[in-house]
CSV table of C-alpha atoms in Angstrom, one decimal:
chain,number,residue,atom,x,y,z
I,1,MET,CA,124.9,91.6,92.2
I,2,HIS,CA,123.8,88.7,90.2
I,3,LYS,CA,120.4,88.9,88.3
I,4,ASP,CA,119.0,87.0,85.3
I,5,ILE,CA,116.2,88.9,83.5
I,6,LEU,CA,114.2,87.6,80.7
I,7,VAL,CA,112.1,90.1,78.6
I,8,CYS,CA,109.6,88.5,76.2
I,9,GLY,CA,106.8,89.6,73.9
I,10,VAL,CA,106.0,89.8,70.2
I,11,GLY,CA,107.5,91.9,67.4
I,12,GLY,CA,106.8,95.5,67.6
I,13,GLN,CA,106.2,95.8,71.4
I,14,GLY,CA,109.6,97.3,72.1
I,15,THR,CA,111.1,94.3,74.0
I,16,VAL,CA,114.6,94.9,72.4
I,17,LEU,CA,114.6,98.6,73.5
I,18,ALA,CA,113.5,97.6,77.0
I,19,SER,CA,116.3,95.0,77.3
I,20,LYS,CA,119.0,97.4,76.1
I,21,LEU,CA,117.9,100.0,78.6
I,22,ILE,CA,118.3,97.4,81.4
I,23,ALA,CA,121.7,96.1,80.1
I,24,SER,CA,123.2,99.6,79.6
I,25,ALA,CA,122.0,100.8,83.0
I,26,ALA,CA,123.6,97.7,84.7
I,27,MET,CA,126.9,98.3,82.7
I,28,ASN,CA,126.9,102.0,83.7
I,29,LEU,CA,126.7,100.9,87.2
I,30,GLY,CA,129.9,98.9,86.9
I,31,HIS,CA,128.3,95.4,86.5
I,32,ILE,CA,129.3,92.8,84.0
I,33,VAL,CA,126.5,92.2,81.6
I,34,HIS,CA,125.7,89.5,79.0
I,35,SER,CA,122.7,89.6,76.7
I,36,ALA,CA,121.2,87.9,73.8
I,37,GLU,CA,118.1,88.2,71.8
I,38,THR,CA,116.0,85.5,70.1
I,39,ILE,CA,114.1,87.4,67.5
I,40,GLY,CA,112.5,84.8,65.2
I,41,MET,CA,109.7,86.1,63.1
I,42,ALA,CA,109.6,89.4,65.0
I,43,GLN,CA,108.7,91.6,61.9
I,44,ARG,CA,105.5,89.4,61.4
I,45,GLY,CA,104.3,89.5,65.1
I,46,GLY,CA,106.4,86.5,66.1
I,47,SER,CA,107.9,85.8,69.5
I,48,VAL,CA,110.8,88.1,70.8
I,49,THR,CA,112.9,87.0,73.7
I,50,SER,CA,115.9,88.9,75.3
I,51,HIS,CA,118.1,87.4,77.8
I,52,ILE,CA,120.0,89.8,80.2
I,53,ARG,CA,122.5,88.2,82.6
I,54,ILE,CA,124.1,90.6,85.2
I,55,GLY,CA,127.1,89.5,87.5
I,56,GLU,CA,130.7,88.3,87.6
I,57,GLN,CA,129.8,84.6,87.7
I,58,VAL,CA,128.0,84.6,84.4
I,59,TYR,CA,129.7,82.8,81.4
I,60,SER,CA,126.9,82.5,78.8
I,61,PRO,CA,124.3,85.2,77.6
I,62,MET,CA,121.5,82.6,77.7
I,63,ILE,CA,119.7,82.1,80.9
I,64,PRO,CA,119.4,78.4,81.8
I,65,HIS,CA,116.0,77.0,82.5
I,66,GLY,CA,114.9,77.5,86.1
I,67,ASN,CA,117.4,80.4,86.7
I,68,ALA,CA,115.5,83.6,85.7
I,69,ASP,CA,114.9,86.1,88.7
I,70,ILE,CA,112.4,88.1,86.6
I,71,ILE,CA,110.4,87.6,83.5
I,72,LEU,CA,109.1,90.8,82.2
I,73,ALA,CA,106.3,89.7,79.8
I,74,PHE,CA,104.6,92.0,77.3
I,75,GLU,CA,102.0,89.5,76.4
I,76,PRO,CA,100.4,86.6,78.5
I,77,ALA,CA,101.0,83.6,76.2
I,78,GLU,CA,104.6,84.7,75.8
I,79,ALA,CA,104.9,84.7,79.7
I,80,VAL,CA,103.5,81.1,79.7
I,81,ARG,CA,105.9,80.0,76.8
I,82,ASN,CA,108.9,81.3,78.7
I,83,LEU,CA,107.8,80.1,82.3
I,84,PRO,CA,110.4,77.2,82.2
I,85,TYR,CA,113.1,79.8,82.6
I,86,LEU,CA,111.8,81.1,85.8
I,87,GLY,CA,113.6,80.4,89.0
I,88,LYS,CA,111.7,79.0,92.1
I,89,ASP,CA,112.0,82.3,93.8
I,90,GLY,CA,111.4,84.4,90.7
I,91,ILE,CA,108.7,86.6,89.7
I,92,VAL,CA,106.7,87.3,86.4
I,93,ILE,CA,105.6,90.9,85.7
I,94,VAL,CA,103.2,90.5,82.8
I,95,SER,CA,100.9,92.6,80.6
I,96,SER,CA,97.2,91.5,80.9
I,97,ALA,CA,96.5,92.5,77.3
I,98,PRO,CA,96.8,89.7,74.6
I,99,ILE,CA,98.1,90.2,71.2
I,100,GLN,CA,96.0,88.0,68.8
I,101,PRO,CA,98.2,85.6,66.9
I,102,VAL,CA,97.7,85.1,63.1
I,103,THR,CA,96.4,81.8,63.6
I,104,GLU,CA,93.6,83.2,65.7
I,105,SER,CA,92.3,84.8,62.5
I,106,LEU,CA,92.3,81.6,60.6
I,107,ASN,CA,90.9,79.5,63.3
I,108,PRO,CA,89.3,81.5,66.1
I,109,THR,CA,89.6,80.0,69.7
I,110,GLY,CA,88.5,83.1,71.6
I,111,TYR,CA,92.0,83.7,72.9
I,112,ASP,CA,91.8,86.7,75.3
I,113,GLY,CA,94.8,85.9,77.6
I,114,SER,CA,92.7,85.4,80.6
I,115,ASN,CA,93.5,81.5,80.8
I,116,MET,CA,97.2,82.4,80.6
I,117,ILE,CA,96.9,84.9,83.4
I,118,THR,CA,95.1,82.3,85.6
I,119,TYR,CA,97.7,79.7,84.9
I,120,LEU,CA,100.6,82.1,85.7
I,121,LYS,CA,99.0,83.0,89.1
I,122,SER,CA,98.7,79.4,89.9
I,123,LYS,CA,102.3,78.5,89.1
I,124,CYS,CA,104.3,81.5,90.3
I,125,LYS,CA,104.6,84.9,91.9
I,126,CYS,CA,103.0,87.1,89.4
I,127,ILE,CA,102.3,90.9,89.1
I,128,VAL,CA,99.7,91.5,86.3
I,129,VAL,CA,99.6,95.0,84.8
I,130,ASP,CA,96.8,96.5,82.6
I,131,PRO,CA,98.6,98.5,79.9
I,132,GLN,CA,95.6,100.4,79.0
I,133,LYS,CA,95.1,101.7,82.6
I,134,LEU,CA,98.9,102.2,83.1
I,135,CYS,CA,99.4,104.2,80.0
I,136,ASP,CA,96.0,106.1,80.1
I,137,SER,CA,97.7,109.3,81.0
I,138,LEU,CA,100.2,108.9,78.1
I,139,GLY,CA,97.7,108.7,75.4
I,140,SER,CA,99.0,105.4,74.0
I,141,THR,CA,100.0,101.9,75.0
I,142,ARG,CA,103.1,102.0,72.8
I,143,TYR,CA,105.0,103.2,75.7
I,144,PHE,CA,104.2,100.2,77.9
I,145,ASN,CA,107.7,98.7,77.2
I,146,VAL,CA,109.2,101.5,79.3
I,147,ALA,CA,106.3,101.7,81.7
I,148,ILE,CA,106.8,98.0,82.7
I,149,LEU,CA,110.4,98.8,83.5
I,150,GLY,CA,109.1,101.4,85.9
I,151,VAL,CA,106.9,98.8,87.5
I,152,ALA,CA,109.8,96.4,87.9
I,153,ALA,CA,112.0,99.2,89.3
I,154,GLY,CA,109.3,100.5,91.7
I,155,CYS,CA,108.7,97.2,93.1
I,156,GLY,CA,112.5,96.8,93.7
I,157,LYS,CA,112.8,93.7,91.5
I,158,LEU,CA,115.4,95.1,89.0
I,159,ARG,CA,117.8,96.4,91.7
I,160,LEU,CA,118.7,99.1,89.4
I,161,ASP,CA,118.2,102.6,90.5
I,162,ALA,CA,115.6,104.8,88.9
I,163,GLN,CA,117.9,107.6,88.0
I,164,THR,CA,120.3,105.4,86.1
I,165,LEU,CA,117.3,103.9,84.1
I,166,LEU,CA,116.1,107.5,83.4
I,167,LYS,CA,119.6,108.6,82.2
I,168,GLU,CA,119.5,105.5,79.7
I,169,ILE,CA,116.1,106.6,78.4
I,170,GLU,CA,117.7,110.2,77.7
I,171,THR,CA,120.6,108.5,75.9
I,172,ARG,CA,118.9,105.6,74.0
I,173,VAL,CA,115.5,107.0,73.0
I,174,PRO,CA,115.1,109.6,70.1
I,175,ALA,CA,115.0,113.1,71.5
I,176,LYS,CA,111.4,113.9,70.7
I,177,PHE,CA,110.1,110.8,72.6
I,178,VAL,CA,112.4,111.2,75.6
I,179,ASN,CA,109.9,113.1,77.8
I,180,ILE,CA,107.0,110.8,77.2
I,181,ASN,CA,109.1,107.7,77.8
I,182,LYS,CA,110.4,109.2,81.1
I,183,ALA,CA,106.7,109.9,82.0
I,184,ALA,CA,105.9,106.2,81.1
I,185,PHE,CA,108.7,104.9,83.4
I,186,THR,CA,107.5,107.2,86.3
I,187,ALA,CA,103.9,106.1,85.8
I,188,GLY,CA,105.1,102.4,86.2
I,189,MET,CA,107.1,103.2,89.2
I,190,ASN,CA,104.2,105.1,90.8
I,191,VAL,CA,101.6,102.4,90.4
I,192,CYS,CA,104.0,99.8,91.9
I,193,MET,CA,104.9,102.0,94.9
I,194,THR,CA,101.3,103.0,95.6
I,195,GLY,CA,100.1,99.5,95.3
I,196,GLU,CA,97.6,100.3,92.6
I,197,ILE,CA,98.3,97.1,90.4
């Protein structure tokens, strides 16, 4: 298997955990995995990007432009910012909910993410996920990072089986949050398989 996956969002959204779940699940299935994070000003709400490259013919942890099979984007503007990485047959799975940048409070532009979603739909294959709707039964959108993995797995885009990913959640998530994160992953899988997105 060869798969290039880019995970992007802003600091505090759980992008790094999501990328570690993908990478460790692939390694446990016997694949060679390279990964790297570009964290930047993550603690201040800045961009966070994780590159995950799976396969024997991978010699660098960074995905070249035009090569990503999947972009998992936790924020619409971050999806657009990272779009040059997407391959011609790739797909973007993106949150519809914007995170207001600090600059928006200094000079309001009315940013609500809708223009970014419109742009993405015009440029690539795109699955738009409403985090509020997806995480409604969980009581908080803070579990969206795991729920979006469920969406990607349920749509068959990750090519990693659900049981392996669930096992990684059990291993990597603190014990008191394991059940809610497993529920988030299952919720993501279910909406994709039932076509409710």
